mmCIF file of C-alpha atoms in Angstrom:
data_model
loop_
_atom_site.group_PDB
_atom_site.id
_atom_site.type_symbol
_atom_site.label_atom_id
_atom_site.label_comp_id
_atom_site.label_asym_id
_atom_site.label_seq_id
_atom_site.Cartn_x
_atom_site.Cartn_y
_atom_site.Cartn_z
ATOM 1 C CA VAL A 1 81.654 105.830 31.272
ATOM 2 C CA GLN A 2 79.099 102.886 31.817
ATOM 3 C CA LEU A 3 76.751 103.016 34.595
ATOM 4 C CA GLN A 4 74.565 100.164 36.134
ATOM 5 C CA ALA A 5 71.906 101.000 38.718
ATOM 6 C CA SER A 6 70.571 98.406 41.299
ATOM 7 C CA GLY A 7 68.570 98.178 44.638
ATOM 8 C CA GLY A 8 64.995 99.152 43.787
ATOM 9 C CA GLY A 9 62.074 97.545 45.077
ATOM 10 C CA LEU A 10 58.500 97.514 46.422
ATOM 11 C CA VAL A 11 58.727 99.451 50.128
ATOM 12 C CA GLN A 12 55.818 100.486 52.431
ATOM 13 C CA PRO A 13 55.374 104.077 53.452
ATOM 14 C CA GLY A 14 58.160 105.164 55.969
ATOM 15 C CA GLY A 15 60.435 102.104 54.849
ATOM 16 C CA SER A 16 64.017 102.459 53.516
ATOM 17 C CA LEU A 17 65.842 101.440 50.513
ATOM 18 C CA ARG A 18 69.356 101.567 49.333
ATOM 19 C CA LEU A 19 70.027 102.353 45.630
ATOM 20 C CA SER A 20 73.453 101.287 44.278
ATOM 21 C CA CYS A 21 75.340 102.561 40.964
ATOM 22 C CA VAL A 22 78.545 101.129 39.593
ATOM 23 C CA ALA A 23 80.333 103.490 37.456
ATOM 24 C CA SER A 24 83.048 101.665 35.315
ATOM 25 C CA GLY A 25 85.435 103.079 32.517
ATOM 26 C CA SER A 26 88.900 104.519 32.989
ATOM 27 C CA THR A 27 87.756 108.248 33.416
ATOM 28 C CA ALA A 28 84.993 107.391 35.933
ATOM 29 C CA LYS A 29 86.601 108.994 38.583
ATOM 30 C CA LEU A 30 86.367 112.119 36.733
ATOM 31 C CA TYR A 31 82.743 112.344 36.930
ATOM 32 C CA SER A 32 80.300 113.521 39.301
ATOM 33 C CA VAL A 33 77.510 110.968 39.662
ATOM 34 C CA GLY A 34 73.815 111.904 40.397
ATOM 35 C CA TRP A 35 70.745 110.485 40.805
ATOM 36 C CA PHE A 36 67.622 111.464 39.048
ATOM 37 C CA ARG A 37 64.014 110.087 38.922
ATOM 38 C CA GLN A 38 61.061 109.831 36.715
ATOM 39 C CA ALA A 39 57.564 109.315 38.002
ATOM 40 C CA PRO A 40 54.905 108.290 35.383
ATOM 41 C CA GLY A 41 53.618 111.089 33.366
ATOM 42 C CA GLU A 42 56.621 113.482 34.505
ATOM 43 C CA GLY A 43 59.937 114.529 33.307
ATOM 44 C CA ARG A 44 63.164 113.374 34.672
ATOM 45 C CA LYS A 45 63.994 115.252 37.749
ATOM 46 C CA PHE A 46 67.297 115.876 39.963
ATOM 47 C CA VAL A 47 67.485 113.993 43.291
ATOM 48 C CA SER A 48 70.852 114.270 44.262
ATOM 49 C CA VAL A 49 74.903 114.449 43.243
ATOM 50 C CA LYS A 50 78.185 114.056 44.649
ATOM 51 C CA SER A 51 80.865 115.997 43.371
ATOM 52 C CA TYR A 52 83.552 114.188 42.135
ATOM 53 C CA ARG A 53 86.249 117.159 42.832
ATOM 54 C CA ASP A 54 85.248 118.486 45.987
ATOM 55 C CA TYR A 55 82.993 115.835 47.080
ATOM 56 C CA LYS A 56 80.062 118.274 48.072
ATOM 57 C CA THR A 57 76.695 116.849 48.108
ATOM 58 C CA TYR A 58 73.881 118.408 46.807
ATOM 59 C CA TYR A 59 69.961 117.262 47.278
ATOM 60 C CA ALA A 60 66.616 118.309 45.789
ATOM 61 C CA ASP A 61 64.390 120.014 48.371
ATOM 62 C CA SER A 62 61.922 117.175 48.347
ATOM 63 C CA VAL A 63 64.041 114.461 49.715
ATOM 64 C CA LYS A 64 66.638 116.607 51.908
ATOM 65 C CA GLY A 65 66.922 115.136 55.469
ATOM 66 C CA ARG A 66 65.648 111.726 54.058
ATOM 67 C CA PHE A 67 67.885 110.878 51.383
ATOM 68 C CA THR A 68 71.689 110.309 51.790
ATOM 69 C CA ILE A 69 74.371 109.915 48.773
ATOM 70 C CA SER A 70 77.510 108.400 49.292
ATOM 71 C CA ARG A 71 80.663 107.311 47.212
ATOM 72 C CA ASP A 72 82.954 104.694 47.338
ATOM 73 C CA SER A 73 85.832 105.571 44.981
ATOM 74 C CA ALA A 74 87.830 102.549 45.501
ATOM 75 C CA LYS A 75 84.807 100.585 44.383
ATOM 76 C CA ASN A 76 83.388 102.976 41.915
ATOM 77 C CA MET A 77 80.264 102.815 43.738
ATOM 78 C CA VAL A 78 77.655 105.525 44.447
ATOM 79 C CA TYR A 79 74.692 104.734 46.688
ATOM 80 C CA LEU A 80 71.645 106.560 47.709
ATOM 81 C CA GLN A 81 70.479 105.753 50.962
ATOM 82 C CA MET A 82 66.332 106.722 51.185
ATOM 83 C CA ASN A 83 64.580 106.881 54.386
ATOM 84 C CA SER A 84 61.374 107.810 55.504
ATOM 85 C CA LEU A 85 59.918 106.886 51.743
ATOM 86 C CA LYS A 86 56.607 108.339 50.754
ATOM 87 C CA ALA A 87 54.312 107.319 47.937
ATOM 88 C CA GLU A 88 55.656 110.304 46.044
ATOM 89 C CA ASP A 89 58.842 108.843 45.948
ATOM 90 C CA THR A 90 57.573 106.096 43.694
ATOM 91 C CA ALA A 91 59.634 106.580 40.464
ATOM 92 C CA VAL A 92 62.084 104.805 38.166
ATOM 93 C CA TYR A 93 65.817 106.055 39.585
ATOM 94 C CA TYR A 94 68.524 106.550 37.427
ATOM 95 C CA CYS A 95 72.231 107.299 37.991
ATOM 96 C CA ALA A 96 74.179 109.412 35.694
ATOM 97 C CA ALA A 97 77.595 110.956 35.278
ATOM 98 C CA SER A 98 78.521 114.673 34.459
ATOM 99 C CA PRO A 99 81.995 115.876 34.149
ATOM 100 C CA TYR A 100 80.929 119.192 36.039
ATOM 101 C CA TYR A 101 81.251 119.547 39.909
ATOM 102 C CA SER A 102 79.664 122.975 40.587
ATOM 103 C CA TYR A 103 76.071 123.254 42.250
ATOM 104 C CA SER A 104 74.485 124.748 39.014
ATOM 105 C CA ASP A 105 75.945 122.354 36.670
ATOM 106 C CA SER A 106 75.922 119.012 38.542
ATOM 107 C CA THR A 107 72.020 119.664 39.264
ATOM 108 C CA ASP A 108 71.089 120.217 35.607
ATOM 109 C CA ILE A 109 70.172 117.214 33.792
ATOM 110 C CA VAL A 110 71.353 118.462 30.365
ATOM 111 C CA LYS A 111 74.893 118.463 31.632
ATOM 112 C CA TYR A 112 75.115 114.658 32.261
ATOM 113 C CA ASP A 113 76.642 112.560 29.184
ATOM 114 C CA TYR A 114 76.083 109.083 30.689
ATOM 115 C CA TRP A 115 72.936 107.373 32.075
ATOM 116 C CA GLY A 116 72.399 104.152 33.638
ATOM 117 C CA GLN A 117 69.432 101.671 32.908
ATOM 118 C CA GLY A 118 66.937 102.876 35.861
ATOM 119 C CA THR A 119 65.725 101.220 38.842
ATOM 120 C CA GLN A 120 62.215 100.848 39.795
ATOM 121 C CA VAL A 121 61.214 102.269 43.231
ATOM 122 C CA THR A 122 57.585 101.824 44.473
ATOM 123 C CA VAL A 123 56.351 102.788 47.813
ATOM 124 C CA SER A 124 53.034 101.715 48.456
ATOM 125 C CA SER A 125 51.050 99.716 51.695
#
């Protein structure tokens, strides 16, 4: 599975961005695609995932109610709509693919086999 993320940029606090991730490969539809982020000086952290099997969605507490993940299976695309952005959302955002779909597995970074290259999101006035 190959992944490519895009859509990052500079946005003011309170603004919105939509990240996109294209997942290619013959088995891409059998993977849950999630988003992680890494702020300067910190480790990579889970943001959101949409299960490939039952289409359930999971979010980190820090983004609940502000971010929405969606998947267009026909296009092998996964989107992360980010609203009400805050300075603390500033990070490099990565999309990744996992063969797991349960909450405990699909929110665990070590359960992800494939990673995209990352896209920078900067929230600043």
